[in-house]
Coordinates of C-alpha atoms and ligand atoms in Angstrom, one line a residue:
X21 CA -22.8 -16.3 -44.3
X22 CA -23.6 -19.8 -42.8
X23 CA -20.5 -20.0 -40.6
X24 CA -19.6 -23.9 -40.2
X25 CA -15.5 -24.6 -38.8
X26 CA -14.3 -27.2 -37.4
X27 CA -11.3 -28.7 -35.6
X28 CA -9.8 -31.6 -37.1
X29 CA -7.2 -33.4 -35.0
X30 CA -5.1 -36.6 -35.8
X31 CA -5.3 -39.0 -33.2
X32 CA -1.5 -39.7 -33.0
X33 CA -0.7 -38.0 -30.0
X34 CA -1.9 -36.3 -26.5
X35 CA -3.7 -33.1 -27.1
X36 CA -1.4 -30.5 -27.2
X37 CA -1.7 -27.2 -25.6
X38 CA -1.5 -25.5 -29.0
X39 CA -3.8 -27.7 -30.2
X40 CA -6.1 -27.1 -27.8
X41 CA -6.3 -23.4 -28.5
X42 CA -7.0 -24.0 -32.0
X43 CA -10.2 -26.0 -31.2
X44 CA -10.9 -23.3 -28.9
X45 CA -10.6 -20.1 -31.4
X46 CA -12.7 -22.2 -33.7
X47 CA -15.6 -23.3 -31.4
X48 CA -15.4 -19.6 -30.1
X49 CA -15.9 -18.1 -33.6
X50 CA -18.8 -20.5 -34.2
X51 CA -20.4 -19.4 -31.0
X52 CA -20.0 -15.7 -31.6
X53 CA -21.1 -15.9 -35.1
X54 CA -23.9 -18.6 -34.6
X55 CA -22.3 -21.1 -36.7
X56 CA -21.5 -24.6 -36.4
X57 CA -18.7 -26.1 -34.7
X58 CA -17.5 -29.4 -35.8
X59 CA -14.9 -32.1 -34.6
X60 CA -13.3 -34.0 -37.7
X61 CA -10.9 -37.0 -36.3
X62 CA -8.5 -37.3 -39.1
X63 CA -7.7 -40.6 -38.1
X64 CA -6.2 -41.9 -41.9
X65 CA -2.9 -42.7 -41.4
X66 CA -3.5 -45.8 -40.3
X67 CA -0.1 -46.8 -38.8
X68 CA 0.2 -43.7 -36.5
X69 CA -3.5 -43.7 -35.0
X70 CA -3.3 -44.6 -31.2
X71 CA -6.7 -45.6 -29.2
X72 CA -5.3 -43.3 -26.5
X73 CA -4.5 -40.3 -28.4
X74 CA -8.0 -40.3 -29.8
X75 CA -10.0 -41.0 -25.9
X76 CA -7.5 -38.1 -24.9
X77 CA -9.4 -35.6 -27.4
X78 CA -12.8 -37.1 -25.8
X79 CA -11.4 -36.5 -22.2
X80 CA -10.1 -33.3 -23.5
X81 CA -13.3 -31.9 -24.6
X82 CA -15.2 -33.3 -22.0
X83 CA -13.3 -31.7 -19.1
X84 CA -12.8 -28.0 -20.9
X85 CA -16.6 -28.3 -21.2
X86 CA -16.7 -28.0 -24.5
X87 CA -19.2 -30.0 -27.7
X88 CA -19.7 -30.2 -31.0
X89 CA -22.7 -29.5 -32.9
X90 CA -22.4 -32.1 -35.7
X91 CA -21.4 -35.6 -36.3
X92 CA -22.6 -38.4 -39.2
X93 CA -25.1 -39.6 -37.6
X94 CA -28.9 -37.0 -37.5
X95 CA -30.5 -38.0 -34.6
X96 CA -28.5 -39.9 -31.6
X97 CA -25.4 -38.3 -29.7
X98 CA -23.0 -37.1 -31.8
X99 CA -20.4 -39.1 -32.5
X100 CA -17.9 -36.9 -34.8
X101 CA -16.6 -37.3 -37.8
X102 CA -14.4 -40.0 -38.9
X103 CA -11.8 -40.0 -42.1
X104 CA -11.7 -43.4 -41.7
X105 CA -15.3 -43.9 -42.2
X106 CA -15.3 -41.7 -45.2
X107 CA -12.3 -43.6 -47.3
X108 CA -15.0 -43.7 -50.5
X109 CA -15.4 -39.8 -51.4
X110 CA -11.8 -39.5 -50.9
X111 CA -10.9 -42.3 -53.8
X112 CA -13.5 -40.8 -55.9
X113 CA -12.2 -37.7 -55.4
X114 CA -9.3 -38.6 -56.7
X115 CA -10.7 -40.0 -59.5
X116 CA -12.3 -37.2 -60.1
X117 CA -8.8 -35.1 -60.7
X118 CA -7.6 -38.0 -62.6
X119 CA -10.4 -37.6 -64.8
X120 CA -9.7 -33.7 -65.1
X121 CA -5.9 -34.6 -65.8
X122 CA -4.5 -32.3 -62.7
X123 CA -3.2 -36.1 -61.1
X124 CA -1.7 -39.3 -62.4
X125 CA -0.9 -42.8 -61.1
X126 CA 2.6 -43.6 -59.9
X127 CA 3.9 -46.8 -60.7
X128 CA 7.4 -46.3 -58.7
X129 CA 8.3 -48.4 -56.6
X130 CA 9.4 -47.9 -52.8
X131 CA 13.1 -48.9 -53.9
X132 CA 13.1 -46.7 -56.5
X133 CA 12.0 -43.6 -54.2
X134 CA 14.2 -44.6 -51.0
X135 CA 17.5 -44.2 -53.5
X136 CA 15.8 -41.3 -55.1
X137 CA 15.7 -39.6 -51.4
X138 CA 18.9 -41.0 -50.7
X139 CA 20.5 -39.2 -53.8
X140 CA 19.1 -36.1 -52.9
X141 CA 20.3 -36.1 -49.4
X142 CA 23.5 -36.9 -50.5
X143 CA 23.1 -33.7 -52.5
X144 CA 23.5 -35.9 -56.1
X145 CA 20.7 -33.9 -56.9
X146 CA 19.7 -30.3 -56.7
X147 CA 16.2 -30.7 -56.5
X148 CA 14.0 -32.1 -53.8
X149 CA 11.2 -34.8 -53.6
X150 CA 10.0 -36.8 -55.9
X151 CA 11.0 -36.3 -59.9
X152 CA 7.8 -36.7 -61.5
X153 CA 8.8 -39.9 -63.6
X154 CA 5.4 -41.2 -63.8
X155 CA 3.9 -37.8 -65.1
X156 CA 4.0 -37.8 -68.6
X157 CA 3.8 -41.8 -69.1
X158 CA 2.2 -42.5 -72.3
X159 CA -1.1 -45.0 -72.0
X160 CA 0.7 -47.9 -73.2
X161 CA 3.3 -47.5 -70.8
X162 CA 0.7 -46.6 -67.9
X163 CA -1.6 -50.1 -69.1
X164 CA 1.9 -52.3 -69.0
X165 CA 2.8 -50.6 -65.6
X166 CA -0.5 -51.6 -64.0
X167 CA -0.4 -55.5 -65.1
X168 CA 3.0 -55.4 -63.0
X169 CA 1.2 -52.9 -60.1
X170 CA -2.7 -52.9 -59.8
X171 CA -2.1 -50.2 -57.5
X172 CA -0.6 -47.7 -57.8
X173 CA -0.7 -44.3 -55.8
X174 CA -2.1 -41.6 -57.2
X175 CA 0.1 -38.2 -57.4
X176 CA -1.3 -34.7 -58.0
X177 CA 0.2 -32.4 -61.1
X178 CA 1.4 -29.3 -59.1
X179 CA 1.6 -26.5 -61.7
X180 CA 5.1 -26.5 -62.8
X181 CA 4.3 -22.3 -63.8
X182 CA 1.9 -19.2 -61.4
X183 CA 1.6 -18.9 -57.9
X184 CA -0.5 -20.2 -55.5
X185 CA -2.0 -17.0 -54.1
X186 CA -4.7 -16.7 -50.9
X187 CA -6.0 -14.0 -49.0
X188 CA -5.4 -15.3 -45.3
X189 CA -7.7 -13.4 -42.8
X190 CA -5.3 -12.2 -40.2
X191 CA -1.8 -12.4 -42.4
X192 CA -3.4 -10.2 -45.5
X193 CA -2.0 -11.8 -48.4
X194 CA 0.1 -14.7 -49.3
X195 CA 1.8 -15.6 -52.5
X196 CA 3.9 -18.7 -52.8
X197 CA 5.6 -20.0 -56.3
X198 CA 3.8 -23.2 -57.7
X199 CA 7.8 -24.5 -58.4
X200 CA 8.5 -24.3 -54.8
X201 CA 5.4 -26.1 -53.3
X202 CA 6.2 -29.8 -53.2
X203 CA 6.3 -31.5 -56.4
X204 CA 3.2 -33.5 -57.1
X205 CA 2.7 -35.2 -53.6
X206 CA 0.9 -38.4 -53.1
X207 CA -3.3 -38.1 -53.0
X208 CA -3.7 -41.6 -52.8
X209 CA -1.9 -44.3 -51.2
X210 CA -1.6 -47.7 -52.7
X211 CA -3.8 -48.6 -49.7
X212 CA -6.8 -46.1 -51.4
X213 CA -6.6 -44.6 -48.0
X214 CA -5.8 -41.0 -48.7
X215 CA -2.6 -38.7 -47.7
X216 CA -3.5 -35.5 -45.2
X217 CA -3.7 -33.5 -48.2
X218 CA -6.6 -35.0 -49.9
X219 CA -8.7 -36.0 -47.0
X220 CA -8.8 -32.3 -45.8
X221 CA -9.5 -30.6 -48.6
X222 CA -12.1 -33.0 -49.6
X223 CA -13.9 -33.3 -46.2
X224 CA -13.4 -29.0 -45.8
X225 CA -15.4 -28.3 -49.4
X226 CA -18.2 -31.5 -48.5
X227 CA -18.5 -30.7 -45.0
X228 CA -19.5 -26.6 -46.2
X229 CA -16.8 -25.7 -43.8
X230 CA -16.5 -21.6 -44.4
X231 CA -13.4 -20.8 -42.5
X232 CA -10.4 -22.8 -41.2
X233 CA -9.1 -21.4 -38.2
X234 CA -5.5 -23.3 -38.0
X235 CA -2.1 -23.4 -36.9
X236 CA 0.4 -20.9 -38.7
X237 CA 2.9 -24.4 -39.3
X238 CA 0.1 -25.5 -41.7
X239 CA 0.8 -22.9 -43.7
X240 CA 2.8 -24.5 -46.1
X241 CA 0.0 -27.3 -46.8
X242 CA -2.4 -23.9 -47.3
X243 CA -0.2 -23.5 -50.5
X244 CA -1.2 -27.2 -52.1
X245 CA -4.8 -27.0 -50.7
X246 CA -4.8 -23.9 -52.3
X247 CA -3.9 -25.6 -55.9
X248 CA -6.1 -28.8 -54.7
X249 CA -9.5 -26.4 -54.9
X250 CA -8.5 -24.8 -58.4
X251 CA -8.0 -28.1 -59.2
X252 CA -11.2 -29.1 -58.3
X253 CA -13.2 -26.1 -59.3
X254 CA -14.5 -25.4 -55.5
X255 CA -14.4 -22.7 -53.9
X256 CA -12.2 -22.1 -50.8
X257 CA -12.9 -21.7 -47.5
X258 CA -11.6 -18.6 -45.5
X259 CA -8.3 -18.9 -44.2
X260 CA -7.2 -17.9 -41.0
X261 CA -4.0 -18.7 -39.7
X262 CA -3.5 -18.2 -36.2
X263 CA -0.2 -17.0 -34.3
X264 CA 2.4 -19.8 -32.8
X265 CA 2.4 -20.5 -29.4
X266 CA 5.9 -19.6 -28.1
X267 CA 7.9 -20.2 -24.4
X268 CA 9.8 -17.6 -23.0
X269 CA 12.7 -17.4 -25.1
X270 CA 11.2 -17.6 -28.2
X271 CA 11.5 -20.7 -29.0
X272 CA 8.0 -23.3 -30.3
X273 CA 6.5 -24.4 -26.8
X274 CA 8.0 -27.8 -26.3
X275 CA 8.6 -30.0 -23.0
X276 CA 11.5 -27.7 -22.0
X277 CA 9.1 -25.3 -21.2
X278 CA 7.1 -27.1 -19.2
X279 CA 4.0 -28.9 -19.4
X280 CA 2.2 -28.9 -23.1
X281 CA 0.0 -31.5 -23.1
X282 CA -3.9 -31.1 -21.6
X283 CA -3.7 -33.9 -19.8
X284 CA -0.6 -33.0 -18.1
X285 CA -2.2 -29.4 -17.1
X286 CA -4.9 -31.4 -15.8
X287 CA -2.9 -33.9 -13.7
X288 CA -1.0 -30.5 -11.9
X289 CA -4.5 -29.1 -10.7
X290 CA -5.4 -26.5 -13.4
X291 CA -9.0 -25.5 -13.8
X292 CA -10.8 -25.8 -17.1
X293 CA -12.1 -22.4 -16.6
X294 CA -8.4 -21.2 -15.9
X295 CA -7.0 -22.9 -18.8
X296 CA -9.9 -22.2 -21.5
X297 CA -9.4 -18.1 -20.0
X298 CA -5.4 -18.3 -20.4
X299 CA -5.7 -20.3 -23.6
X300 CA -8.3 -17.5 -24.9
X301 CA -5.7 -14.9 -24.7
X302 CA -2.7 -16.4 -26.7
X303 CA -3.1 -14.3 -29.5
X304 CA -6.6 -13.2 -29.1
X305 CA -7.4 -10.0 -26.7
X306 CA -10.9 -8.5 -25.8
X307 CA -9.2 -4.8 -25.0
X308 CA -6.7 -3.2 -23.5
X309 CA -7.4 -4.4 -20.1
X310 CA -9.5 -7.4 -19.5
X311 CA -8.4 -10.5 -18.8
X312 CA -10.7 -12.0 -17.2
X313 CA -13.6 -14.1 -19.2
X314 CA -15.9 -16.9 -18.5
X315 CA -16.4 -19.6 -21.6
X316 CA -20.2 -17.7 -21.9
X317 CA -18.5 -14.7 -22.1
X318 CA -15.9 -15.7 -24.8
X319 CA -18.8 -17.6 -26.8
X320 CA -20.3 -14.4 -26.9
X321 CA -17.1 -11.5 -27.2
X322 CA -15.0 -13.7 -29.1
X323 CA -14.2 -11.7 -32.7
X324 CA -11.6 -12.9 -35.1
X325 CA -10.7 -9.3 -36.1
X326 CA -9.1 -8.9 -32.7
X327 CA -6.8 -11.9 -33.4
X328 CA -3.3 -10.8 -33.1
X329 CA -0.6 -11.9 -35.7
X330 CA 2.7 -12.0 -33.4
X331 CA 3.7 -15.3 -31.9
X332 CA 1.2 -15.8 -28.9
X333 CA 3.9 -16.5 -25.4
X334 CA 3.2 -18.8 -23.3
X335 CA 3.6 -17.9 -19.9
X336 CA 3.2 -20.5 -16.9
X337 CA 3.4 -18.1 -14.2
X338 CA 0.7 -15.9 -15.8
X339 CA -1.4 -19.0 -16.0
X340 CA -0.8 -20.0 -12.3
X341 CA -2.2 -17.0 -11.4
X342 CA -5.1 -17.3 -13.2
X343 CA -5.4 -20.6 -11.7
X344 CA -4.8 -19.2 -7.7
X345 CA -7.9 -16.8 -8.9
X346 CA -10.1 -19.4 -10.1
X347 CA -8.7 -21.5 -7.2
X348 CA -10.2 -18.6 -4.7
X349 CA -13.3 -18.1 -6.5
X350 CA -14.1 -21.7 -6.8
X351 CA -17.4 -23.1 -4.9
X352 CA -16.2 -24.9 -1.9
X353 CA -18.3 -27.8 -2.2
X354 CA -16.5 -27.7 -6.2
X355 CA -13.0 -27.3 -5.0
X356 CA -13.0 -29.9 -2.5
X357 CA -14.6 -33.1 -4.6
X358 CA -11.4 -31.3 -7.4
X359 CA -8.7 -31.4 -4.4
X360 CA -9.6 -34.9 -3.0
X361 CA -8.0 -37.3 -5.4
X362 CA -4.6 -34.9 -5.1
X363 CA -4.7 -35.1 -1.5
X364 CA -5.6 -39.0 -1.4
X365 CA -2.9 -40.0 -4.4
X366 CA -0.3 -38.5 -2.2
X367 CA -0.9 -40.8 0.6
X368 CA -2.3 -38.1 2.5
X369 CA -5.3 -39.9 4.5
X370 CA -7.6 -37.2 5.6
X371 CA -11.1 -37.0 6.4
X372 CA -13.7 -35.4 4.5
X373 CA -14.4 -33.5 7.3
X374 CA -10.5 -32.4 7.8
X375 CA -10.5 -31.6 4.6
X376 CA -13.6 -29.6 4.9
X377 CA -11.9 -27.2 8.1
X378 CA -8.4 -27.0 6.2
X379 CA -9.9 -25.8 2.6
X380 CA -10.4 -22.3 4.1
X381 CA -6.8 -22.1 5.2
X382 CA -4.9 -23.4 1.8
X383 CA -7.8 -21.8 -0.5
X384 CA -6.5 -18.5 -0.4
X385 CA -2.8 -20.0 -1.5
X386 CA -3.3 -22.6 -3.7
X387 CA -1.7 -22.2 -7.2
X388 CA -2.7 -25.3 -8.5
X389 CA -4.7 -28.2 -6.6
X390 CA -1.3 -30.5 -6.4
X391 CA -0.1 -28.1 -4.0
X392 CA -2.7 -29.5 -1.9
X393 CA -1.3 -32.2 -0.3
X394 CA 2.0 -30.4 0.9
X395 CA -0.3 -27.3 2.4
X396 CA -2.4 -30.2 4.5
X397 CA 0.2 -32.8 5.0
X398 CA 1.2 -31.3 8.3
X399 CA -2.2 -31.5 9.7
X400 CA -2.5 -35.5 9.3
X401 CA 0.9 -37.1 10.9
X402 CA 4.1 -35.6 12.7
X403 CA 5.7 -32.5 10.0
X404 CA 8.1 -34.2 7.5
X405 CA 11.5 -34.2 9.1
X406 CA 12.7 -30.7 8.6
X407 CA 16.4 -29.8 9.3
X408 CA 17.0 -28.1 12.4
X409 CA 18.4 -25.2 11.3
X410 CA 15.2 -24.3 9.5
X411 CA 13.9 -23.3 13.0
X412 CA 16.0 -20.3 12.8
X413 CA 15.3 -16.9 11.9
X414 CA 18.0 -14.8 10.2
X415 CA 20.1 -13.3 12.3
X416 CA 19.5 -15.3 15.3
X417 CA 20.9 -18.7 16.5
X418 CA 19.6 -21.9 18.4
X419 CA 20.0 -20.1 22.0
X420 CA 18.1 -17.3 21.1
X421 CA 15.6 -19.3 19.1
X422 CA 15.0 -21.9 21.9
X423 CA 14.3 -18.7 23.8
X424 CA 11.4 -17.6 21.2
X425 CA 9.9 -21.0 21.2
X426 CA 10.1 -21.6 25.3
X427 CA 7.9 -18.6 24.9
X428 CA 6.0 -18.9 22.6
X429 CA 4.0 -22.4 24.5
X430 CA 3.0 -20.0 27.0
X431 CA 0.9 -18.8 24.1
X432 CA -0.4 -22.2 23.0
X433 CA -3.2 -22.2 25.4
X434 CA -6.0 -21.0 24.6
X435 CA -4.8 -20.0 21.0
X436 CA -8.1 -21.4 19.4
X437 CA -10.8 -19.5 21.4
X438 CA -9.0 -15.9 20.9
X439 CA -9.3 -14.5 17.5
X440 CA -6.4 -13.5 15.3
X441 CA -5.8 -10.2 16.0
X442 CA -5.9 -10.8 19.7
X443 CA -3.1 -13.8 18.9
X444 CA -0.8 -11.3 17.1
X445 CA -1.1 -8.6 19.5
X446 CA -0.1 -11.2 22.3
X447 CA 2.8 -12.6 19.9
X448 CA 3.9 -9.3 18.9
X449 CA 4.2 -8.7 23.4
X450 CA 6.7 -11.8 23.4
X451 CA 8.5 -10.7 20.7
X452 CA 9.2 -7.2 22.2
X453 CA 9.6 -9.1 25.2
X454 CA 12.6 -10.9 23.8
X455 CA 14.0 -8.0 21.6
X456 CA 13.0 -9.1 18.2
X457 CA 10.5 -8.8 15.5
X458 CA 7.2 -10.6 15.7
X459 CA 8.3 -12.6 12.1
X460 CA 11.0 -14.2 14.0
X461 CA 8.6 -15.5 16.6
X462 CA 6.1 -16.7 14.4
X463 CA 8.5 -18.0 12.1
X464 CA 10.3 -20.7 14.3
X465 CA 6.7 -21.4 15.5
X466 CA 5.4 -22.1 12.2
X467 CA 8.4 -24.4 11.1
X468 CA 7.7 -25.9 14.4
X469 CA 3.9 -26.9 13.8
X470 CA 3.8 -27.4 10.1
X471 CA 7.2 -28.5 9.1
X472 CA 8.0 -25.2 6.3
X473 CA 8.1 -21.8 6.1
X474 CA 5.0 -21.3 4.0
X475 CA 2.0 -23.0 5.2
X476 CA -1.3 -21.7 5.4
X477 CA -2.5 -19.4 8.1
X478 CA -0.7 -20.2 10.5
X479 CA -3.2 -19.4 13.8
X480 CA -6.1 -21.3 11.5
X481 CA -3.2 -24.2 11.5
X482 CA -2.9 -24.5 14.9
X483 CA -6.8 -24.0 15.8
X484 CA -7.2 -26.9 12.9
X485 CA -4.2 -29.1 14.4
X486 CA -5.6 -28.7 18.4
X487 CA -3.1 -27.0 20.7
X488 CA -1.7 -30.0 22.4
X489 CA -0.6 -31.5 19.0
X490 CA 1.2 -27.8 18.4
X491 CA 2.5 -27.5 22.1
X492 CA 3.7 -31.4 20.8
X493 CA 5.7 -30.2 17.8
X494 CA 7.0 -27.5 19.7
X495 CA 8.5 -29.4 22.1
X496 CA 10.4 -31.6 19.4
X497 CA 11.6 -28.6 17.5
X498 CA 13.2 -27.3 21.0
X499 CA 14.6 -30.9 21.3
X500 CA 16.0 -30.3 17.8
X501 CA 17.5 -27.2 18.9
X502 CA 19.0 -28.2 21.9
X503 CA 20.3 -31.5 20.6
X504 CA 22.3 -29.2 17.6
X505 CA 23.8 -26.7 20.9
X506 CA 25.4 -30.7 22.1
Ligands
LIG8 N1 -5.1 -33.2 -39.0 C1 -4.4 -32.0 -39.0 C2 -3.8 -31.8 -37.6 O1 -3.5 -32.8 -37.0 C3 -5.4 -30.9 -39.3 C4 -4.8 -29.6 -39.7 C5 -5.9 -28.7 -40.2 O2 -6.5 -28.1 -39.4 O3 -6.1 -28.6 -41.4 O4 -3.7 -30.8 -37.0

């Protein structure tokens, strides 16, 4: 079978994380199967489209790494495919079903269907959407209505009897009743620009498309597009209707959760390769045990039988491990050009070739690259002003921690030259020394020279920061001690 998907996105809003998963399920099955992938911007409602929304799907696929294989025009660089470009096969389309008798023009008037809608909300009315007035008009009536309204929109005849029946490829079958899918929706807009419904089922039977991989909430719209291709005598595409992207408690990913936009994964210091391998694995899995897959790998492993039909969860903590991996594995050279506008957009003015020495140190922490600039801020200016009592291990006060810290400068010199075990084994001395553990010297030390309790490496730190600036910091976290005693 000539495989051909595609991902068709509305450019009404920021690319959504869910979103993003679709496109990459589809470009994966194209890959594996040595189809075509295309990218369909269904761009016609015309008061919702939004410039930005539709250079965040460009920026989008540009930064996962990711093209398409088609667009209108042969030769050049694909641009993709525009509804709005398009508007004339849709409007004969629909003259096409008008000719066939499964649509009609509608001649009511926006007044008319604002009461009709308020009637029903007010529960006047038992059923629901609009009541099919214009349906049976008789031609006179239909030639009179159209010298008051030259245009009029153009509804489709949903079967009033049967069932709109598809096999879906990872639900098995679905059956919904003709007399609960909504009655005889708009095709057409008065505009001739088309509704949603219309504009994808045309483009999906002209464009050969073979499968559409979507979102399970489309589901519903599967049921009309399902009566659309009857209607038109085509045949239908596969269906595949992939598993919601959930939060934690079950609920549809929103905000609450956290981030869902691309761009706002981005702007936190996710990878591409850590989100497209995270994203890969809501709701698809390899085995058992993997979980670990380059985009070559997933162009080539990906199979929609392995697709999984419970709601995918999304889980931010599993994701920022993937990222810390990624993070670790990264190319140096890579990671620091990626760390550089976090570290400078937080004010932090570094050098390249600071930032060069420190990456070592923060690498094996980072989570995500906007931790960046608290790891290094202590190594460019004095540590941010840290409460005293933050010097203090548990268990111990300020006399006994002055103690540890009058002690540890004695260690300060010649820190740098002597290599890390050699540092601990002297630390580990003072702290037996002083009768405690070697965490509650290196602690106070730590908070001393960086300004927190987690901080990279804290011997690299040092060698990084010179001793005399540490021996400095030391001395002001023993005047912040001693000023607390009075
Ligand atoms: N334009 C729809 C969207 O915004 C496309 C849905 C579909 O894939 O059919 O997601």
């Amino acid at each position: 079978m000539n495989v051909r998907v595609r991902y068709a996105p509305s450019p009404t809003g920021l690319q959504h994380i869910g979103g993003i998963r679709t496109a990459l399920f589809n470009y994966l099955f194209a890959r594996s199967l040595g189809g075509k992938f295309i990218l369909r911007i269904e761009d016609t409602d015309r008061e919702r489209f939004d410039s930005t929304a539709l250079q965040d799907i460009y920026d989008s696929f540009a930064w996962l790494g990711i093209r398409w294989d088609e667009g209108p025009d042969q030769d050049g660089p694909h641009s993709p495919y525009f509804q709005s470009e398009r508007q004339a096969s849709y409007v004969a389309a629909a003259h096409e079903l008008l000719e066939k008798g499964h649509a009609y023009e509608c001649f009511c008037t926006s007044d008319r269907l604002e009461s009709l809608r308020a009637e029903q909300s007010e529960g006047k009315s038992a059923a629901l959407g609009y009541d099919r007035r214009c349906r049976d008009l008789t031609d006179e009536d239909r030639a009179q209505l159209r010298r008051e309204n030259p245009h009029p929109v153009v509804r489709f005849k949903t079967p009033l009897e049967g069932d709109a029946v598809f096999e879906d490829m990872l639900l098995g079958r679905v059956k919904r009743k003709n007399k609960d899918i909504s009655p005889d929706p708009v095709l057409l807009k008065s505009d001739r620009f088309p509704t949603y419904h219309l504009a994808n089922v045309v483009d999906d039977h002209s464009m050969e498309i073979s499968h559409v991989l979507r979102a399970q909430e489309w589901l519903p719209s599967t049921a009309l597009h399902i009566l659309l291709y009857r209607a038109f005598d085509w045949e239908m595409p596969v269906f595949c209707h992939l598993p919601m992207v959930m939060g934690k408690d079950g609920q549809k990913l929103s905000k609450r959760h956290g981030a869902t936009s691309l761009i706002e994964f981005r702007r936190r210091g996710y990878l591409p390769e850590a989100v497209i391998n995270y994203v890969a694995l809501l709701g698809w899995a390899y085995d058992d045990s993997r979980e670990f897959f380059t985009l070559e790998e997933l162009e080539k492993f990906f199979d929609a039988n392995k697709l999984n039909k419970a709601p995918a969860v999304f889980d931010y903590t599993k994701l920022d491990w993937f990222n810390g991996n990624y993070i670790r594995e990264c190319d140096d050279t890579r990671l620091l050009k990626l760390m550089t506008p976090f570290v400078e957009d937080a004010g932090i003015r570094a050098t390249a070739e600071q930032l060069q020495q420190a990456l070592p140190l923060i690498k094996e922490r980072m989570k995500r690259l906007e931790e960046a600039p608290e790891l290094l801020g202590f190594l460019v200016g004095a540590p941010a002003d840290y409460p005293a009592e933050e010097l203090i291990p548990k268990k111990m006060d300020a006399s006994h921690t002055i103690r540890v810290l009058e002690g540890v400068v004695g260690l300060l010199d010649g820190l740098s030259a002597r290599s890390d075990e050699e540092n601990e084994e002297r630390f580990r001395a003072l702290a037996e020394q002083l009768d405690t553990k070697l965490g509650n010297v290196l602690m106070p030390l730590r908070v001393a020279v960086t300004g927190s309790k987690v901080s990279p490496p804290l011997f690299g730190s040092i060698r990084l920061l010179g001793e005399e600036q540490a021996r400095l910091r030391v001395h002001a976290a023993l005047q912040k001690l001693k000023s607390m005693l009075g």
